[in-house]
mmCIF file of the C-alpha atoms, coordinates in Angstrom:
data_MODEL
# 
_entry.id   MODEL 
# 
loop_
_atom_site.group_PDB 
_atom_site.id 
_atom_site.type_symbol 
_atom_site.label_atom_id 
_atom_site.label_alt_id 
_atom_site.label_comp_id 
_atom_site.label_asym_id 
_atom_site.label_entity_id 
_atom_site.label_seq_id 
_atom_site.pdbx_PDB_ins_code 
_atom_site.Cartn_x 
_atom_site.Cartn_y 
_atom_site.Cartn_z 
_atom_site.occupancy 
_atom_site.B_iso_or_equiv 
_atom_site.pdbx_formal_charge 
_atom_site.auth_seq_id 
_atom_site.auth_comp_id 
_atom_site.auth_asym_id 
_atom_site.auth_atom_id 
_atom_site.pdbx_PDB_model_num 
ATOM 1   C CA . GLN A 1 1   ? 45.787 27.040 19.921  1.00 0.00 ? 1   GLN A CA 1 
ATOM 2   C CA . LYS A 1 2   ? 46.238 23.279 20.041  1.00 0.00 ? 2   LYS A CA 1 
ATOM 3   C CA . ARG A 1 3   ? 48.095 23.373 23.357  1.00 0.00 ? 3   ARG A CA 1 
ATOM 4   C CA . LEU A 1 4   ? 45.486 25.661 24.902  1.00 0.00 ? 4   LEU A CA 1 
ATOM 5   C CA . LEU A 1 5   ? 42.637 23.434 23.708  1.00 0.00 ? 5   LEU A CA 1 
ATOM 6   C CA . ARG A 1 6   ? 44.327 20.343 25.155  1.00 0.00 ? 6   ARG A CA 1 
ATOM 7   C CA . ALA A 1 7   ? 44.985 22.053 28.496  1.00 0.00 ? 7   ALA A CA 1 
ATOM 8   C CA . ALA A 1 8   ? 41.429 23.346 28.778  1.00 0.00 ? 8   ALA A CA 1 
ATOM 9   C CA . SER A 1 9   ? 40.019 19.979 27.749  1.00 0.00 ? 9   SER A CA 1 
ATOM 10  C CA . PHE A 1 10  ? 42.097 18.298 30.440  1.00 0.00 ? 10  PHE A CA 1 
ATOM 11  C CA . GLY A 1 11  ? 40.793 20.779 33.010  1.00 0.00 ? 11  GLY A CA 1 
ATOM 12  C CA . MET A 1 12  ? 37.199 20.095 31.997  1.00 0.00 ? 12  MET A CA 1 
ATOM 13  C CA . HIS A 1 13  ? 37.663 16.346 32.373  1.00 0.00 ? 13  HIS A CA 1 
ATOM 14  C CA . VAL A 1 14  ? 39.082 16.755 35.859  1.00 0.00 ? 14  VAL A CA 1 
ATOM 15  C CA . SER A 1 15  ? 36.253 19.050 36.939  1.00 0.00 ? 15  SER A CA 1 
ATOM 16  C CA . TYR A 1 16  ? 33.504 16.472 36.418  1.00 0.00 ? 16  TYR A CA 1 
ATOM 17  C CA . LYS A 1 17  ? 32.196 14.418 39.300  1.00 0.00 ? 17  LYS A CA 1 
ATOM 18  C CA . ASP A 1 18  ? 33.329 10.839 39.772  1.00 0.00 ? 18  ASP A CA 1 
ATOM 19  C CA . PRO A 1 19  ? 30.187 8.776  40.599  1.00 0.00 ? 19  PRO A CA 1 
ATOM 20  C CA . VAL A 1 20  ? 32.289 5.999  42.167  1.00 0.00 ? 20  VAL A CA 1 
ATOM 21  C CA . ASP A 1 21  ? 33.982 8.407  44.577  1.00 0.00 ? 21  ASP A CA 1 
ATOM 22  C CA . GLY A 1 22  ? 30.742 9.631  46.164  1.00 0.00 ? 22  GLY A CA 1 
ATOM 23  C CA . GLY A 1 23  ? 30.443 12.825 44.165  1.00 0.00 ? 23  GLY A CA 1 
ATOM 24  C CA . THR A 1 24  ? 33.757 14.377 45.100  1.00 0.00 ? 24  THR A CA 1 
ATOM 25  C CA . VAL A 1 25  ? 35.813 16.302 42.628  1.00 0.00 ? 25  VAL A CA 1 
ATOM 26  C CA . MET A 1 26  ? 39.501 16.634 43.409  1.00 0.00 ? 26  MET A CA 1 
ATOM 27  C CA . GLY A 1 27  ? 38.815 16.227 47.129  1.00 0.00 ? 27  GLY A CA 1 
ATOM 28  C CA . GLY A 1 28  ? 35.795 18.540 47.334  1.00 0.00 ? 28  GLY A CA 1 
ATOM 29  C CA . PRO A 1 29  ? 32.052 18.045 47.002  1.00 0.00 ? 29  PRO A CA 1 
ATOM 30  C CA . ALA A 1 30  ? 30.537 18.311 43.546  1.00 0.00 ? 30  ALA A CA 1 
ATOM 31  C CA . THR A 1 31  ? 28.021 21.099 43.012  1.00 0.00 ? 31  THR A CA 1 
ATOM 32  C CA . GLY A 1 32  ? 25.105 21.330 40.637  1.00 0.00 ? 32  GLY A CA 1 
ATOM 33  C CA . ILE A 1 33  ? 24.277 17.626 40.787  1.00 0.00 ? 33  ILE A CA 1 
ATOM 34  C CA . SER A 1 34  ? 20.664 16.555 40.627  1.00 0.00 ? 34  SER A CA 1 
ATOM 35  C CA . PRO A 1 35  ? 19.532 13.039 41.527  1.00 0.00 ? 35  PRO A CA 1 
ATOM 36  C CA . THR A 1 36  ? 17.772 10.983 38.865  1.00 0.00 ? 36  THR A CA 1 
ATOM 37  C CA . GLU A 1 37  ? 14.802 8.686  39.331  1.00 0.00 ? 37  GLU A CA 1 
ATOM 38  C CA . SER A 1 38  ? 17.078 5.794  40.267  1.00 0.00 ? 38  SER A CA 1 
ATOM 39  C CA . GLY A 1 39  ? 18.621 7.757  43.116  1.00 0.00 ? 39  GLY A CA 1 
ATOM 40  C CA . SER A 1 40  ? 22.066 8.138  41.530  1.00 0.00 ? 40  SER A CA 1 
ATOM 41  C CA . ALA A 1 41  ? 23.521 11.518 40.683  1.00 0.00 ? 41  ALA A CA 1 
ATOM 42  C CA . GLU A 1 42  ? 24.271 12.725 37.193  1.00 0.00 ? 42  GLU A CA 1 
ATOM 43  C CA . THR A 1 43  ? 26.621 15.453 36.122  1.00 0.00 ? 43  THR A CA 1 
ATOM 44  C CA . MET A 1 44  ? 25.400 18.212 33.882  1.00 0.00 ? 44  MET A CA 1 
ATOM 45  C CA . PRO A 1 45  ? 28.063 20.386 32.266  1.00 0.00 ? 45  PRO A CA 1 
ATOM 46  C CA . SER A 1 46  ? 27.720 24.105 32.824  1.00 0.00 ? 46  SER A CA 1 
ATOM 47  C CA . GLU A 1 47  ? 26.620 26.450 30.067  1.00 0.00 ? 47  GLU A CA 1 
ATOM 48  C CA . THR A 1 48  ? 30.168 27.773 29.901  1.00 0.00 ? 48  THR A CA 1 
ATOM 49  C CA . ALA A 1 49  ? 31.560 24.260 29.436  1.00 0.00 ? 49  ALA A CA 1 
ATOM 50  C CA . VAL A 1 50  ? 29.089 23.564 26.612  1.00 0.00 ? 50  VAL A CA 1 
ATOM 51  C CA . LYS A 1 51  ? 30.054 26.840 24.890  1.00 0.00 ? 51  LYS A CA 1 
ATOM 52  C CA . PHE A 1 52  ? 33.729 25.972 25.275  1.00 0.00 ? 52  PHE A CA 1 
ATOM 53  C CA . VAL A 1 53  ? 33.285 22.514 23.752  1.00 0.00 ? 53  VAL A CA 1 
ATOM 54  C CA . THR A 1 54  ? 31.292 23.972 20.851  1.00 0.00 ? 54  THR A CA 1 
ATOM 55  C CA . ALA A 1 55  ? 33.890 26.677 20.215  1.00 0.00 ? 55  ALA A CA 1 
ATOM 56  C CA . GLY A 1 56  ? 36.712 24.121 20.467  1.00 0.00 ? 56  GLY A CA 1 
ATOM 57  C CA . ARG A 1 57  ? 35.058 21.832 17.931  1.00 0.00 ? 57  ARG A CA 1 
ATOM 58  C CA . GLN A 1 58  ? 34.460 24.712 15.560  1.00 0.00 ? 58  GLN A CA 1 
ATOM 59  C CA . LEU A 1 59  ? 38.073 25.844 15.922  1.00 0.00 ? 59  LEU A CA 1 
ATOM 60  C CA . ARG A 1 60  ? 39.342 22.339 15.162  1.00 0.00 ? 60  ARG A CA 1 
ATOM 61  C CA . ILE A 1 61  ? 37.144 22.207 12.053  1.00 0.00 ? 61  ILE A CA 1 
ATOM 62  C CA . LEU A 1 62  ? 38.332 25.627 10.871  1.00 0.00 ? 62  LEU A CA 1 
ATOM 63  C CA . ASN A 1 63  ? 41.960 24.600 11.417  1.00 0.00 ? 63  ASN A CA 1 
ATOM 64  C CA . SER A 1 64  ? 41.465 21.404 9.407   1.00 0.00 ? 64  SER A CA 1 
ATOM 65  C CA . LEU A 1 65  ? 39.901 23.410 6.577   1.00 0.00 ? 65  LEU A CA 1 
ATOM 66  C CA . ARG A 1 66  ? 42.863 25.807 6.531   1.00 0.00 ? 66  ARG A CA 1 
ATOM 67  C CA . ASP A 1 67  ? 45.263 22.957 5.823   1.00 0.00 ? 67  ASP A CA 1 
ATOM 68  C CA . PRO A 1 68  ? 47.159 23.700 2.593   1.00 0.00 ? 68  PRO A CA 1 
ATOM 69  C CA . ALA A 1 69  ? 45.884 20.460 1.046   1.00 0.00 ? 69  ALA A CA 1 
ATOM 70  C CA . VAL A 1 70  ? 42.293 21.678 1.468   1.00 0.00 ? 70  VAL A CA 1 
ATOM 71  C CA . GLY A 1 71  ? 42.768 25.438 1.175   1.00 0.00 ? 71  GLY A CA 1 
ATOM 72  C CA . MET A 1 72  ? 39.290 26.409 2.334   1.00 0.00 ? 72  MET A CA 1 
ATOM 73  C CA . LEU A 1 73  ? 39.587 29.570 4.397   1.00 0.00 ? 73  LEU A CA 1 
ATOM 74  C CA . LEU A 1 74  ? 36.456 30.289 6.392   1.00 0.00 ? 74  LEU A CA 1 
ATOM 75  C CA . SER A 1 75  ? 35.759 32.557 9.323   1.00 0.00 ? 75  SER A CA 1 
ATOM 76  C CA . SER A 1 76  ? 33.684 31.410 12.255  1.00 0.00 ? 76  SER A CA 1 
ATOM 77  C CA . ALA A 1 77  ? 30.793 33.615 11.090  1.00 0.00 ? 77  ALA A CA 1 
ATOM 78  C CA . GLN A 1 78  ? 30.945 32.122 7.593   1.00 0.00 ? 78  GLN A CA 1 
ATOM 79  C CA . LEU A 1 79  ? 30.900 28.600 9.002   1.00 0.00 ? 79  LEU A CA 1 
ATOM 80  C CA . ASP A 1 80  ? 27.884 29.468 11.147  1.00 0.00 ? 80  ASP A CA 1 
ATOM 81  C CA . HIS A 1 81  ? 26.138 30.839 8.058   1.00 0.00 ? 81  HIS A CA 1 
ATOM 82  C CA . ILE A 1 82  ? 26.663 27.819 5.798   1.00 0.00 ? 82  ILE A CA 1 
ATOM 83  C CA . THR A 1 83  ? 26.017 25.306 8.645   1.00 0.00 ? 83  THR A CA 1 
ATOM 84  C CA . MET A 1 84  ? 27.879 22.061 9.166   1.00 0.00 ? 84  MET A CA 1 
ATOM 85  C CA . THR A 1 85  ? 25.669 20.187 6.709   1.00 0.00 ? 85  THR A CA 1 
ATOM 86  C CA . GLY A 1 86  ? 26.437 22.804 4.051   1.00 0.00 ? 86  GLY A CA 1 
ATOM 87  C CA . LEU A 1 87  ? 30.131 22.435 4.845   1.00 0.00 ? 87  LEU A CA 1 
ATOM 88  C CA . ILE A 1 88  ? 29.930 18.683 4.216   1.00 0.00 ? 88  ILE A CA 1 
ATOM 89  C CA . ALA A 1 89  ? 28.218 19.317 0.874   1.00 0.00 ? 89  ALA A CA 1 
ATOM 90  C CA . ARG A 1 90  ? 30.901 21.838 -0.112  1.00 0.00 ? 90  ARG A CA 1 
ATOM 91  C CA . LEU A 1 91  ? 33.709 19.467 0.843   1.00 0.00 ? 91  LEU A CA 1 
ATOM 92  C CA . VAL A 1 92  ? 32.163 16.732 -1.297  1.00 0.00 ? 92  VAL A CA 1 
ATOM 93  C CA . ALA A 1 93  ? 31.835 19.211 -4.176  1.00 0.00 ? 93  ALA A CA 1 
ATOM 94  C CA . LEU A 1 94  ? 35.516 20.131 -3.714  1.00 0.00 ? 94  LEU A CA 1 
ATOM 95  C CA . LYS A 1 95  ? 36.379 16.424 -4.024  1.00 0.00 ? 95  LYS A CA 1 
ATOM 96  C CA . ARG A 1 96  ? 37.378 16.073 -0.354  1.00 0.00 ? 96  ARG A CA 1 
ATOM 97  C CA . PRO A 1 97  ? 35.030 13.240 0.693   1.00 0.00 ? 97  PRO A CA 1 
ATOM 98  C CA . ALA A 1 98  ? 37.477 11.758 3.213   1.00 0.00 ? 98  ALA A CA 1 
ATOM 99  C CA . LEU A 1 99  ? 37.601 15.040 5.139   1.00 0.00 ? 99  LEU A CA 1 
ATOM 100 C CA . ALA A 1 100 ? 33.821 15.384 4.825   1.00 0.00 ? 100 ALA A CA 1 
ATOM 101 C CA . THR A 1 101 ? 33.404 11.899 6.286   1.00 0.00 ? 101 THR A CA 1 
ATOM 102 C CA . SER A 1 102 ? 35.722 12.512 9.212   1.00 0.00 ? 102 SER A CA 1 
ATOM 103 C CA . ILE A 1 103 ? 34.113 15.877 10.058  1.00 0.00 ? 103 ILE A CA 1 
ATOM 104 C CA . SER A 1 104 ? 30.593 14.459 9.868   1.00 0.00 ? 104 SER A CA 1 
ATOM 105 C CA . GLN A 1 105 ? 31.586 11.642 12.218  1.00 0.00 ? 105 GLN A CA 1 
ATOM 106 C CA . TYR A 1 106 ? 33.457 13.977 14.572  1.00 0.00 ? 106 TYR A CA 1 
ATOM 107 C CA . LEU A 1 107 ? 30.435 16.265 14.884  1.00 0.00 ? 107 LEU A CA 1 
ATOM 108 C CA . HIS A 1 108 ? 27.943 13.378 15.117  1.00 0.00 ? 108 HIS A CA 1 
ATOM 109 C CA . LEU A 1 109 ? 25.871 14.891 12.320  1.00 0.00 ? 109 LEU A CA 1 
ATOM 110 C CA . PRO A 1 110 ? 22.589 13.191 11.326  1.00 0.00 ? 110 PRO A CA 1 
ATOM 111 C CA . PRO A 1 111 ? 23.000 9.701  9.830   1.00 0.00 ? 111 PRO A CA 1 
ATOM 112 C CA . GLN A 1 112 ? 21.861 10.783 6.357   1.00 0.00 ? 112 GLN A CA 1 
ATOM 113 C CA . VAL A 1 113 ? 24.584 13.463 6.236   1.00 0.00 ? 113 VAL A CA 1 
ATOM 114 C CA . GLN A 1 114 ? 27.210 10.934 7.336   1.00 0.00 ? 114 GLN A CA 1 
ATOM 115 C CA . LEU A 1 115 ? 25.950 8.451  4.750   1.00 0.00 ? 115 LEU A CA 1 
ATOM 116 C CA . TYR A 1 116 ? 26.164 11.127 2.042   1.00 0.00 ? 116 TYR A CA 1 
ATOM 117 C CA . ALA A 1 117 ? 29.803 11.785 2.929   1.00 0.00 ? 117 ALA A CA 1 
ATOM 118 C CA . ARG A 1 118 ? 30.655 8.066  3.087   1.00 0.00 ? 118 ARG A CA 1 
ATOM 119 C CA . ALA A 1 119 ? 28.910 7.428  -0.250  1.00 0.00 ? 119 ALA A CA 1 
ATOM 120 C CA . ALA A 1 120 ? 30.962 10.218 -1.836  1.00 0.00 ? 120 ALA A CA 1 
ATOM 121 C CA . LYS A 1 121 ? 34.113 8.701  -0.344  1.00 0.00 ? 121 LYS A CA 1 
ATOM 122 C CA . ALA A 1 122 ? 33.182 5.271  -1.725  1.00 0.00 ? 122 ALA A CA 1 
ATOM 123 C CA . ALA A 1 123 ? 32.417 6.769  -5.141  1.00 0.00 ? 123 ALA A CA 1 
ATOM 124 C CA . ALA A 1 124 ? 35.799 8.498  -5.209  1.00 0.00 ? 124 ALA A CA 1 
ATOM 125 C CA . PHE A 1 125 ? 37.469 5.220  -4.277  1.00 0.00 ? 125 PHE A CA 1 
ATOM 126 C CA . VAL A 1 126 ? 35.682 3.372  -7.089  1.00 0.00 ? 126 VAL A CA 1 
ATOM 127 C CA . ALA A 1 127 ? 36.537 6.085  -9.624  1.00 0.00 ? 127 ALA A CA 1 
ATOM 128 C CA . TYR A 1 128 ? 40.258 6.153  -8.828  1.00 0.00 ? 128 TYR A CA 1 
ATOM 129 C CA . ASP A 1 129 ? 40.995 2.518  -7.922  1.00 0.00 ? 129 ASP A CA 1 
ATOM 130 C CA . THR A 1 130 ? 42.843 0.773  -10.733 1.00 0.00 ? 130 THR A CA 1 
ATOM 131 C CA . SER A 1 131 ? 44.883 -1.784 -8.813  1.00 0.00 ? 131 SER A CA 1 
ATOM 132 C CA . HIS A 1 132 ? 42.036 -4.164 -7.849  1.00 0.00 ? 132 HIS A CA 1 
ATOM 133 C CA . THR A 1 133 ? 39.479 -6.239 -9.703  1.00 0.00 ? 133 THR A CA 1 
ATOM 134 C CA . ASP A 1 134 ? 35.942 -4.953 -10.033 1.00 0.00 ? 134 ASP A CA 1 
ATOM 135 C CA . SER A 1 135 ? 34.645 -7.285 -7.332  1.00 0.00 ? 135 SER A CA 1 
ATOM 136 C CA . GLU A 1 136 ? 37.409 -6.275 -4.902  1.00 0.00 ? 136 GLU A CA 1 
ATOM 137 C CA . THR A 1 137 ? 36.698 -2.625 -5.580  1.00 0.00 ? 137 THR A CA 1 
ATOM 138 C CA . ALA A 1 138 ? 32.975 -3.151 -5.030  1.00 0.00 ? 138 ALA A CA 1 
ATOM 139 C CA . GLU A 1 139 ? 33.593 -4.981 -1.747  1.00 0.00 ? 139 GLU A CA 1 
ATOM 140 C CA . ALA A 1 140 ? 35.907 -2.203 -0.558  1.00 0.00 ? 140 ALA A CA 1 
ATOM 141 C CA . ALA A 1 141 ? 33.319 0.444  -1.448  1.00 0.00 ? 141 ALA A CA 1 
ATOM 142 C CA . ILE A 1 142 ? 30.650 -1.454 0.466   1.00 0.00 ? 142 ILE A CA 1 
ATOM 143 C CA . ARG A 1 143 ? 33.002 -1.679 3.455   1.00 0.00 ? 143 ARG A CA 1 
ATOM 144 C CA . ILE A 1 144 ? 33.557 2.086  3.318   1.00 0.00 ? 144 ILE A CA 1 
ATOM 145 C CA . ILE A 1 145 ? 29.827 2.685  3.484   1.00 0.00 ? 145 ILE A CA 1 
ATOM 146 C CA . THR A 1 146 ? 28.827 0.009  6.006   1.00 0.00 ? 146 THR A CA 1 
ATOM 147 C CA . GLU A 1 147 ? 31.749 -0.395 8.391   1.00 0.00 ? 147 GLU A CA 1 
ATOM 148 C CA . GLU A 1 148 ? 32.300 3.315  8.848   1.00 0.00 ? 148 GLU A CA 1 
ATOM 149 C CA . GLY A 1 149 ? 28.581 3.587  9.564   1.00 0.00 ? 149 GLY A CA 1 
ATOM 150 C CA . ARG A 1 150 ? 28.998 1.207  12.507  1.00 0.00 ? 150 ARG A CA 1 
ATOM 151 C CA . LYS A 1 151 ? 31.870 3.278  13.929  1.00 0.00 ? 151 LYS A CA 1 
ATOM 152 C CA . THR A 1 152 ? 29.611 6.296  14.389  1.00 0.00 ? 152 THR A CA 1 
ATOM 153 C CA . SER A 1 153 ? 26.913 4.484  16.330  1.00 0.00 ? 153 SER A CA 1 
# 
C-alpha cells in the first residue's frame, strides 16, 4: 500500500502544470486550465485526483491507527461515521494525544480541534514529567501549545 501510494502521488505531482514553463506538462499542453483575473493560469485538480488524495489520507490514518502501539482497528466506513474530529476526541480519551496532534495537523482540521489535541498533549507531558522543575515543565507545556500551533499555519 505504501509503495502504491508513493508511486501514485509522484504521478499526480508530475501531471500538474508548471506555470513557469508556459503551461506544458511533460512536453504537452496542459488541459483544463482557466485564466484568473490577473491573466495567469491556475491548475485545478480533477475530481478523480481529489478523491485519490482523500482516500490516500484516510488510508494513511487507518494504517497509523492499526499500529500495535495504538491498537485501534477501524474500517473506512467506521471512520467516516465517527468523523475526524470524533477520532481526535477518541485518541485523546485513549491517552494518545501525540497521535491526535499529528493527525489533526496532517488533516488541517479546524484550529480549535488542533488546540484541543495539543492541550491534551501538553497535559500529558505535565502529568508524566518528573525530571524537570515546575517552571521548566510549564515552559515546555506552553511551547507544545504555542509553537506547534505556528507549524500548522
